[in-house]
């Protein structure tokens, strides 16, 4: 089985541990299988000879064997489980880095919640299978085989019936395994979808509550749950009938042996001790086979769940290092760029678009919403590749530069800055992990963030996010600016979100930015026109292309121009709001 091979490969580093486990398994199984043999001795020799010392000796042997058996089986459990847990830990780590390593297109197509679901519940199934279950599986397997061998050694005549049971049982197990696997895969998929819905509802809880739509969200989630439950129900049915069948076969075998063995004892072909030990072997084997049956279910579920995990693990990741690693100085140019998003190929977002950013120049991009402004940023960062045309940095095609170089050289202050659940200091340091505390504070001062940070009792150590304080929009923005400034990038991109700020915050953010203008190439995606007047050049975008270029004054003079209209429209809106 292909998946089996993958598991073997995955656990390669744990082979020494598994080897130790196997060693103890061999001893403990041998000890367990030796036990009925002593019982036979006790019954046939000590008891029929009425020999007390032989009885004592046999009992002591049995005791010793049991002690060995319990110690070695504890060690077997320890090593196998440890190996399994280590494998799962490695798998989780690999899966996480694999997910993070995907390109942006992958995330356009996947729901966060689904990915988290995979990371959590699919690997949990595997964890179960690979840890405790694998130890029980090998034990049951070895004991079943060993037990069967001992049955033949004890009485070949009585054992031959086993040969009749095995083929149909094997056939059943194979068919059943396939079914469970398929169900499990579907169940896990359904579960992942429901995690996706949950993530959406919980992540957007403010919107949900604002519209008082808790009921609707609950219904949406419940529908997905119901789907996965239906699948589980079908799986349980299959499992129950299979377990029932295995148990029935086991008990029927015991009854048959007592009956047939009893006849052999009556005719004198078999001793009572032999029959007893034989029965003990049969019970060991039945128990082990029953166990194998239920473990088989778990394994098939885990294999089902792992299909998607392996699919993910085998997806190629972005290589951040391929390409030139020196960021070229000079102009940044868009040359006849056309682009459509991979998820919406038929819709051209940018059409034959060209412009140039000179070193140290501040360029603002304006245009109505949906014109393609933010798309420019995504292309600059090479989240996507252009369909035709090119983007060049100092004459070098951005495709020839490594992703790491591009992303290290561009600082982005996003429209909705995301802070991680760490201290404010670590949030700013995100821009440059090697920066000292003094550097962090200097950047915060430049971004007008130092004063408000200092006003918190814990200052720079204040935690933000879910476990800490929530910052206002303006504060977040200034932390994000500090973060970008600490990175000291060659190119600064501001995807403005000033519309979310009150005028005091806006003023502070504006001051922070003004001070930085002219120090490096700066591209401002302006959603508010009041902020673009200081730019050296304004690009006016409409429907994926640049329709006007110039300074504020130049552009505003053209009464028929788009810029003129945009400014007037916004001016009127502001007036209405007052
Ligand atoms: P702007 O920033 O000017 O408001 P955008 O660049 O965000 O405009 O969007 C331009 C067009 O691209 C819009 O029609 C939008 O629906 C589409 N778009 C934006 N991001 C994506 C994406 N990740 N996948 C598919 N389409 C997108």
XYZ file of C-alpha atoms and ligand atoms in Angstrom:
605
model
C 0.000 0.000 0.000
C 1.334 3.338 -1.067
C 0.336 5.148 2.093
C 1.971 2.466 4.217
C 5.262 3.178 2.451
C 4.886 6.871 3.148
C 4.394 6.159 6.820
C 7.488 4.011 6.880
C 9.466 6.803 5.300
C 8.067 9.310 7.713
C 9.051 7.243 10.738
C 12.535 6.437 9.478
C 14.226 8.540 12.156
C 12.415 6.493 14.776
C 13.566 3.111 13.564
C 16.015 2.594 16.436
C 13.171 3.172 18.907
C 10.906 0.869 16.960
C 13.681 -1.730 16.932
C 13.882 -1.608 20.722
C 10.122 -1.859 20.863
C 10.179 -4.924 18.620
C 12.842 -6.527 20.788
C 10.712 -6.180 23.921
C 7.672 -7.219 21.966
C 9.348 -10.488 21.001
C 10.186 -11.238 24.636
C 6.801 -10.298 26.046
C 4.913 -12.240 23.391
C 7.076 -15.308 23.866
C 6.439 -15.077 27.609
C 2.711 -14.752 27.127
C 2.630 -17.701 24.774
C 4.703 -19.841 27.140
C 2.129 -19.391 29.876
C -0.531 -21.936 28.702
C 2.287 -24.430 28.399
C 2.884 -24.211 32.160
C -0.779 -24.608 32.883
C -0.659 -27.798 30.860
C 2.303 -29.000 32.947
C 0.477 -28.200 36.162
C -2.634 -30.100 35.104
C -1.059 -33.071 33.352
C 2.067 -33.631 35.443
C 1.844 -32.082 38.893
C -1.865 -32.669 39.404
C -2.180 -36.103 37.915
C 1.001 -37.265 39.727
C -0.205 -35.457 42.882
C 3.363 -34.082 43.212
C 3.488 -30.984 45.456
C 7.067 -29.963 44.583
C 6.414 -30.192 40.855
C 3.368 -27.991 41.392
C 5.423 -25.403 43.313
C 8.082 -25.398 40.653
C 5.581 -24.901 37.839
C 3.839 -22.097 39.742
C 7.130 -20.301 40.375
C 8.012 -20.582 36.703
C 4.657 -19.180 35.727
C 5.147 -16.287 38.138
C 8.605 -15.516 36.766
C 7.274 -15.625 33.224
C 4.497 -13.224 34.145
C 6.887 -10.741 35.695
C 9.070 -10.806 32.589
C 5.996 -10.476 30.452
C 4.634 -7.429 32.252
C 7.955 -5.577 32.377
C 8.771 -6.185 28.733
C 5.295 -5.278 27.618
C 5.527 -1.974 29.492
C 8.822 -1.304 27.718
C 7.314 -2.284 24.385
C 4.458 0.145 24.972
C 6.912 2.885 25.945
C 9.136 2.601 22.879
C 6.411 2.166 20.325
C 4.307 4.991 21.696
C 7.291 7.291 21.944
C 8.237 6.557 18.347
C 4.652 7.264 17.263
C 4.422 10.548 19.147
C 7.741 11.688 17.726
C 6.592 10.868 14.217
C 3.374 12.818 14.708
C 5.255 15.773 16.141
C 7.487 15.803 13.071
C 4.472 15.429 10.830
C 2.685 18.389 12.449
C 5.781 20.534 12.173
C 6.298 19.564 8.530
C 2.664 20.156 7.715
C 2.738 23.610 9.285
C 5.850 24.676 7.411
C 4.428 23.125 4.264
C 1.233 25.174 4.611
C 3.154 28.386 5.297
C 5.429 27.668 2.359
C 2.610 27.631 -0.163
C 2.200 30.580 -2.467
C -0.585 33.105 -2.036
C -2.741 31.469 -4.729
C -3.049 28.421 -2.489
C -4.481 30.577 0.283
C -6.884 32.237 -2.140
C -8.386 28.783 -2.659
C -8.329 27.423 0.896
C -10.222 28.390 3.987
C -8.070 29.068 7.029
C -10.377 27.058 9.235
C -10.088 24.029 6.987
C -6.324 24.142 7.115
C -6.404 24.472 10.891
C -8.785 21.536 10.968
C -6.337 19.425 9.031
C -3.521 20.447 11.291
C -5.617 19.574 14.324
C -8.073 16.770 13.737
C -6.475 14.844 10.869
C -3.173 14.676 12.676
C -4.983 13.748 15.911
C -6.351 10.634 14.213
C -2.883 9.825 13.018
C -1.482 10.485 16.454
C -3.835 7.935 17.905
C -3.018 5.405 15.221
C 0.710 5.889 15.316
C 1.161 5.953 19.065
C -0.840 3.596 21.245
C -2.470 1.729 18.400
C 0.675 0.772 16.588
C 2.021 -0.783 19.742
C -1.180 -2.750 20.252
C -1.344 -3.660 16.591
C 2.056 -5.309 16.456
C 1.434 -6.996 19.768
C -1.905 -8.416 18.657
C -0.475 -9.438 15.321
C 2.502 -11.265 16.834
C 0.318 -12.863 19.489
C -2.235 -14.031 16.972
C 0.448 -15.574 14.754
C 2.366 -17.021 17.717
C -0.853 -18.320 19.244
C -1.803 -20.050 16.016
C 1.662 -21.608 15.799
C 1.370 -22.809 19.398
C -2.076 -24.217 18.674
C -0.623 -26.302 15.879
C 2.262 -27.367 18.103
C -0.179 -28.385 20.834
C -2.664 -30.225 18.665
C -2.506 -30.223 14.909
C -5.744 -32.083 14.666
C -7.715 -29.525 16.655
C -6.011 -26.636 14.857
C -6.836 -27.549 11.317
C -10.250 -25.923 11.555
C -8.473 -22.565 11.858
C -7.500 -22.879 8.238
C -11.161 -22.825 7.358
C -11.865 -19.596 9.246
C -8.914 -17.520 8.126
C -9.669 -16.941 4.412
C -13.241 -15.629 4.847
C -12.118 -13.511 7.802
C -9.282 -12.043 5.756
C -11.620 -11.309 2.884
C -14.083 -9.587 5.205
C -11.334 -7.523 6.800
C -10.054 -6.310 3.452
C -13.477 -5.275 2.186
C -14.349 -3.668 5.439
C -11.030 -1.800 5.648
C -11.631 -0.214 2.277
C -15.061 0.989 3.319
C -13.879 2.464 6.598
C -11.053 4.242 4.862
C -13.344 5.864 2.368
C -15.806 6.903 5.067
C -13.061 8.303 7.209
C -11.690 10.410 4.382
C -15.121 11.824 3.697
C -15.807 12.394 7.389
C -12.554 14.278 7.813
C -13.277 16.385 4.750
C -16.707 17.222 6.103
C -15.178 18.023 9.463
C -12.629 20.314 7.840
C -15.421 22.134 6.010
C -17.233 22.642 9.287
C -14.044 24.024 10.852
C -13.909 26.418 7.925
C -17.395 27.667 8.697
C -16.623 27.931 12.411
C -13.497 29.930 11.725
C -15.450 32.328 9.551
C -18.177 32.863 12.127
C -15.894 33.186 15.122
C -13.319 35.240 13.252
C -16.010 37.673 12.159
C -17.939 37.578 15.379
C -18.429 41.333 15.448
C -20.207 41.297 12.118
C -22.258 38.283 13.133
C -23.371 39.986 16.336
C -23.941 43.341 14.675
C -26.449 41.680 12.362
C -27.783 39.496 15.192
C -27.192 36.495 12.944
C -25.941 34.048 15.544
C -28.841 31.766 14.622
C -27.947 31.725 10.943
C -24.302 30.970 11.663
C -25.330 28.224 14.024
C -27.493 26.746 11.316
C -24.680 26.938 8.768
C -22.302 25.208 11.151
C -24.873 22.661 12.178
C -25.556 21.677 8.578
C -21.873 20.857 8.094
C -21.761 18.985 11.382
C -24.796 17.005 10.382
C -23.099 15.990 7.125
C -20.014 14.729 8.922
C -22.176 13.030 11.541
C -24.123 11.146 8.848
C -20.866 9.812 7.466
C -19.667 8.836 10.932
C -22.941 7.047 11.509
C -22.468 4.959 8.402
C -18.930 4.190 9.485
C -20.071 3.108 12.939
C -22.585 0.728 11.353
C -19.915 -0.933 9.267
C -17.553 -1.148 12.234
C -20.221 -2.577 14.522
C -21.217 -5.308 12.103
C -17.603 -6.231 11.435
C -16.716 -6.393 15.145
C -19.794 -8.460 15.724
C -18.797 -10.892 13.020
C -15.271 -11.307 14.336
C -16.495 -11.861 17.891
C -19.070 -14.380 16.730
C -16.498 -16.357 14.806
C -14.214 -16.302 17.874
C -16.836 -17.589 20.284
C -18.100 -20.197 17.851
C -14.537 -21.462 17.599
C -14.280 -21.782 21.380
C -17.541 -23.710 21.580
C -16.477 -25.957 18.746
C -13.143 -26.715 20.424
C -14.668 -27.538 23.779
C -17.065 -29.859 22.044
C -14.632 -31.522 19.663
C -11.704 -31.457 22.142
C -13.972 -32.958 24.792
C -14.697 -35.850 22.446
C -10.975 -36.393 21.911
C -10.381 -36.353 25.685
C -13.146 -38.943 26.154
C -11.632 -41.219 23.533
C -8.254 -40.709 25.230
C -6.605 -39.032 22.224
C -5.999 -35.813 24.210
C -5.094 -35.043 27.838
C -7.126 -32.544 29.873
C -4.008 -30.361 30.224
C -3.464 -30.247 26.479
C -7.076 -29.302 25.876
C -6.873 -26.587 28.561
C -3.695 -25.069 27.174
C -5.112 -25.313 23.669
C -8.183 -23.420 24.787
C -5.989 -20.763 26.375
C -4.202 -20.371 23.038
C -7.498 -20.110 21.245
C -8.626 -17.417 23.664
C -5.343 -15.540 23.195
C -5.725 -15.774 19.447
C -9.396 -14.735 19.484
C -8.661 -11.848 21.739
C -5.772 -10.734 19.538
C -7.787 -11.108 16.356
C -10.690 -9.182 17.895
C -8.228 -6.477 18.875
C -6.760 -6.484 15.375
C -10.252 -5.986 14.041
C -10.854 -2.854 16.041
C -7.330 -1.540 15.493
C -7.772 -2.176 11.806
C -10.696 0.251 11.936
C -8.608 2.904 13.595
C -5.813 2.437 11.113
C -8.096 2.627 8.159
C -9.605 5.821 9.604
C -6.143 7.238 10.054
C -5.121 6.285 6.539
C -8.276 7.908 5.257
C -7.464 11.075 7.169
C -3.872 11.015 6.019
C -4.724 11.101 2.330
C -5.205 14.848 2.514
C -2.223 15.347 4.781
C 0.048 13.576 2.338
C -1.483 15.510 -0.547
C -0.510 18.677 1.273
C 2.932 17.382 2.186
C 3.676 16.576 -1.423
C 2.695 19.995 -2.789
C 5.758 21.963 -3.825
C 6.516 25.013 -1.683
C 7.743 28.423 -2.727
C 11.497 28.605 -2.796
C 12.399 31.946 -1.266
C 16.082 31.691 -2.122
C 16.145 30.999 -5.863
C 17.387 33.983 -7.851
C 19.630 36.982 -7.334
C 19.969 38.055 -3.735
C 21.083 41.635 -4.184
C 18.330 44.192 -4.469
C 19.242 46.464 -7.406
C 19.205 50.207 -6.919
C 17.448 52.382 -9.441
C 14.019 52.862 -10.917
C 11.156 50.520 -10.256
C 9.172 50.015 -13.418
C 5.941 48.388 -14.470
C 6.283 47.692 -18.196
C 3.029 46.945 -20.030
C 1.806 44.758 -17.195
C -1.375 42.748 -17.658
C -2.674 40.591 -14.904
C -5.629 38.520 -13.762
C -5.892 36.588 -10.495
C -5.411 32.819 -10.878
C -8.765 32.249 -9.185
C -10.513 34.527 -11.675
C -8.549 34.131 -14.851
C -11.206 35.524 -17.165
C -11.277 38.900 -15.412
C -8.418 41.230 -16.399
C -7.514 43.288 -13.310
C -4.609 45.158 -14.897
C -4.447 46.052 -18.583
C -1.193 46.993 -20.257
C -0.171 49.171 -17.344
C 3.129 51.070 -17.214
C 4.695 53.490 -14.752
C 8.005 54.285 -13.156
C 9.103 55.053 -9.580
C 12.382 56.931 -9.293
C 14.679 56.411 -6.278
C 13.519 58.423 -3.247
C 10.398 59.464 -5.060
C 6.981 59.416 -3.378
C 4.242 58.271 -5.684
C 0.580 58.062 -4.780
C -1.911 55.873 -6.576
C -5.535 56.957 -6.538
C -8.666 55.696 -8.211
C -12.058 54.361 -7.403
C -12.380 51.195 -5.397
C -11.724 48.047 -7.424
C -9.503 49.895 -9.912
C -6.588 47.581 -9.100
C -4.528 49.701 -6.676
C -3.897 47.011 -4.067
C -3.148 44.565 -6.838
C -0.084 46.657 -7.714
C 1.226 45.989 -4.202
C 0.642 42.266 -4.459
C 2.557 42.176 -7.725
C 5.423 44.269 -6.336
C 5.787 41.772 -3.496
C 5.503 39.006 -6.098
C 2.613 37.300 -4.393
C 1.581 36.654 -7.986
C 3.395 36.749 -11.283
C 2.276 39.027 -14.091
C 0.593 37.440 -17.096
C 2.422 39.623 -19.562
C 4.795 42.553 -19.438
C 7.313 42.853 -16.617
C 8.175 44.505 -13.340
C 11.780 45.580 -13.057
C 13.888 46.798 -10.143
C 16.847 48.848 -11.397
C 16.467 47.131 -14.750
C 16.403 43.606 -13.304
C 13.242 41.610 -13.903
C 11.629 40.862 -10.548
C 11.356 37.222 -11.629
C 15.154 37.013 -11.551
C 15.362 38.167 -7.934
C 14.786 35.797 -5.059
C 11.496 36.209 -3.234
C 13.393 36.721 -0.007
C 15.369 39.626 -1.468
C 12.241 41.318 -2.775
C 10.325 40.878 0.461
C 13.229 41.917 2.644
C 13.690 45.075 0.608
C 10.074 46.195 0.612
C 8.375 47.418 3.752
C 4.599 47.220 3.763
C 2.142 48.974 5.997
C -1.017 47.109 5.172
C -4.510 48.507 5.075
C -5.519 46.487 8.119
C -2.297 45.930 9.985
C -2.184 42.580 11.706
C -0.430 42.370 15.033
C 0.662 39.027 16.458
C -0.238 37.996 20.017
C 3.069 39.099 21.476
C 4.369 42.166 23.261
C 4.379 45.502 21.463
C 8.163 45.278 21.382
C 8.071 41.934 19.553
C 5.441 43.249 17.198
C 7.709 46.063 16.114
C 10.733 43.780 16.043
C 8.846 41.581 13.559
C 10.254 43.930 10.924
C 13.815 43.059 11.883
C 14.390 40.229 14.370
C 17.986 41.278 15.063
C 17.109 44.839 16.121
C 18.040 45.941 19.639
C 15.533 47.361 22.125
C 16.975 50.812 21.438
C 16.362 50.371 17.694
C 12.798 49.337 18.424
C 12.189 52.450 20.509
C 13.817 54.690 17.931
C 11.501 53.307 15.251
C 8.511 53.733 17.554
C 9.473 57.359 18.115
C 9.698 57.969 14.356
C 6.230 56.482 13.986
C 4.754 58.564 16.846
C 4.033 55.348 18.685
C 6.479 55.772 21.564
C 4.296 58.068 23.673
C 1.179 55.968 23.681
C 3.210 52.805 24.266
C 4.916 54.449 27.242
C 1.525 55.403 28.664
C 0.669 51.720 29.183
C 1.699 50.389 32.602
C 3.804 47.684 30.987
C 5.117 49.886 28.194
C 6.782 47.949 25.411
C 6.060 44.667 27.191
C 2.301 45.146 26.894
C 0.734 42.156 25.206
C -1.530 42.822 22.247
C -4.188 40.767 20.579
C -6.362 38.098 22.019
C -4.585 37.739 25.295
C -3.649 41.394 25.687
C -4.985 44.818 24.968
C -6.806 45.814 21.824
C -5.303 48.864 20.184
C -7.263 51.529 18.359
C -7.006 51.672 14.576
C -4.600 54.591 14.698
C -2.392 52.951 17.306
C -2.215 49.748 15.306
C -1.327 51.707 12.237
C 1.511 53.469 14.015
C 2.881 50.194 15.393
C 2.761 48.848 11.842
C 4.620 51.923 10.583
C 7.249 51.495 13.297
C 7.595 47.880 12.231
C 8.103 48.846 8.611
C 10.570 51.610 9.495
C 12.599 49.265 11.694
C 13.041 47.070 8.677
C 14.564 50.117 6.968
C 13.489 48.937 3.541
C 14.624 50.353 0.214
C 10.987 50.659 -0.791
C 8.098 51.571 1.470
C 4.534 50.762 0.517
C 1.642 52.266 2.403
C -1.712 50.790 1.719
C -3.514 53.599 3.454
C -6.279 52.941 5.857
C -6.622 56.463 7.073
C -10.346 56.271 6.495
C -10.546 54.047 9.552
C -8.874 56.656 11.728
C -10.212 59.593 13.702
C -8.721 62.920 12.720
C -6.322 63.070 15.661
C -4.886 59.648 14.833
C -4.850 60.476 11.175
C -2.876 63.582 11.939
C -0.285 61.612 13.925
C -0.021 58.882 11.301
C 0.337 61.548 8.661
C 3.108 63.275 10.595
C 4.905 59.963 11.015
C 4.736 59.354 7.315
C 5.599 62.863 6.208
C 8.806 62.694 8.130
C 9.825 59.577 6.239
C 8.958 60.787 2.762
C 11.914 61.408 0.525
C 14.175 59.008 2.403
C 13.348 56.092 0.147
C 11.094 55.152 -2.733
C 7.590 55.304 -1.354
C 4.402 54.112 -2.929
C 1.181 55.254 -1.297
C -2.072 53.570 -2.156
C -4.353 56.439 -1.297
C -7.905 55.819 -0.367
C -8.261 59.425 0.826
C -7.210 62.186 -1.473
C -6.335 64.614 1.305
C -3.187 62.598 1.921
C -1.730 62.637 -1.557
C -1.027 66.295 -2.058
C 2.533 65.932 -0.848
C 3.376 63.166 -3.318
C 5.881 63.942 -6.071
C 3.598 62.257 -8.532
C 0.064 60.951 -8.561
C -1.083 58.049 -10.699
C -4.806 57.940 -11.349
C -6.087 54.444 -11.984
C -9.271 53.314 -13.596
C -10.257 49.803 -14.608
C -6.809 48.377 -14.364
C -4.886 50.996 -16.170
C -3.365 54.418 -15.521
C -5.410 57.195 -17.034
C -3.706 60.306 -15.654
C -0.313 61.160 -14.197
C 0.910 64.365 -12.587
C 1.112 66.420 -9.411
C -1.982 67.397 -7.491
C -2.051 70.866 -8.952
C -1.481 69.698 -12.523
C -4.168 67.063 -12.314
C -6.729 69.177 -10.519
C -6.521 71.865 -13.176
C -8.000 69.513 -15.727
C -11.697 70.009 -15.100
C -12.685 67.020 -17.223
C -10.141 64.705 -15.680
C -10.919 61.760 -13.440
C -8.766 63.164 -10.659
C -10.730 66.402 -10.626
C -13.943 64.426 -10.373
C -12.624 62.172 -7.629
C -11.485 65.136 -5.567
C -14.758 66.950 -5.970
C -16.742 63.854 -5.139
C -14.832 63.291 -1.979
C -15.076 66.942 -1.047
C -18.858 66.792 -1.394
C -19.050 63.629 0.656
C -17.067 65.234 3.440
C -19.340 68.246 3.312
C -22.411 66.026 3.575
C -20.953 64.259 6.553
C -20.560 67.513 8.383
P -8.420 48.558 -5.259
O -7.266 48.376 -4.354
O -8.192 49.583 -6.311
O -9.714 48.811 -4.554
P -7.948 45.799 -5.911
O -6.602 45.785 -6.519
O -8.090 45.352 -4.514
O -8.626 47.231 -6.103
O -8.905 44.877 -6.777
C -8.988 44.954 -8.183
C -9.891 43.821 -8.692
O -9.281 42.564 -8.420
C -11.243 43.796 -8.027
O -12.211 43.559 -9.015
C -11.182 42.621 -7.082
O -12.425 41.984 -7.010
C -10.162 41.710 -7.725
N -9.374 40.973 -6.727
C -8.645 41.497 -5.704
N -8.001 40.530 -4.997
C -8.327 39.354 -5.567
C -7.988 37.984 -5.330
N -7.154 37.631 -4.335
N -8.523 37.037 -6.127
C -9.364 37.379 -7.136
N -9.711 38.624 -7.427
C -9.216 39.626 -6.677
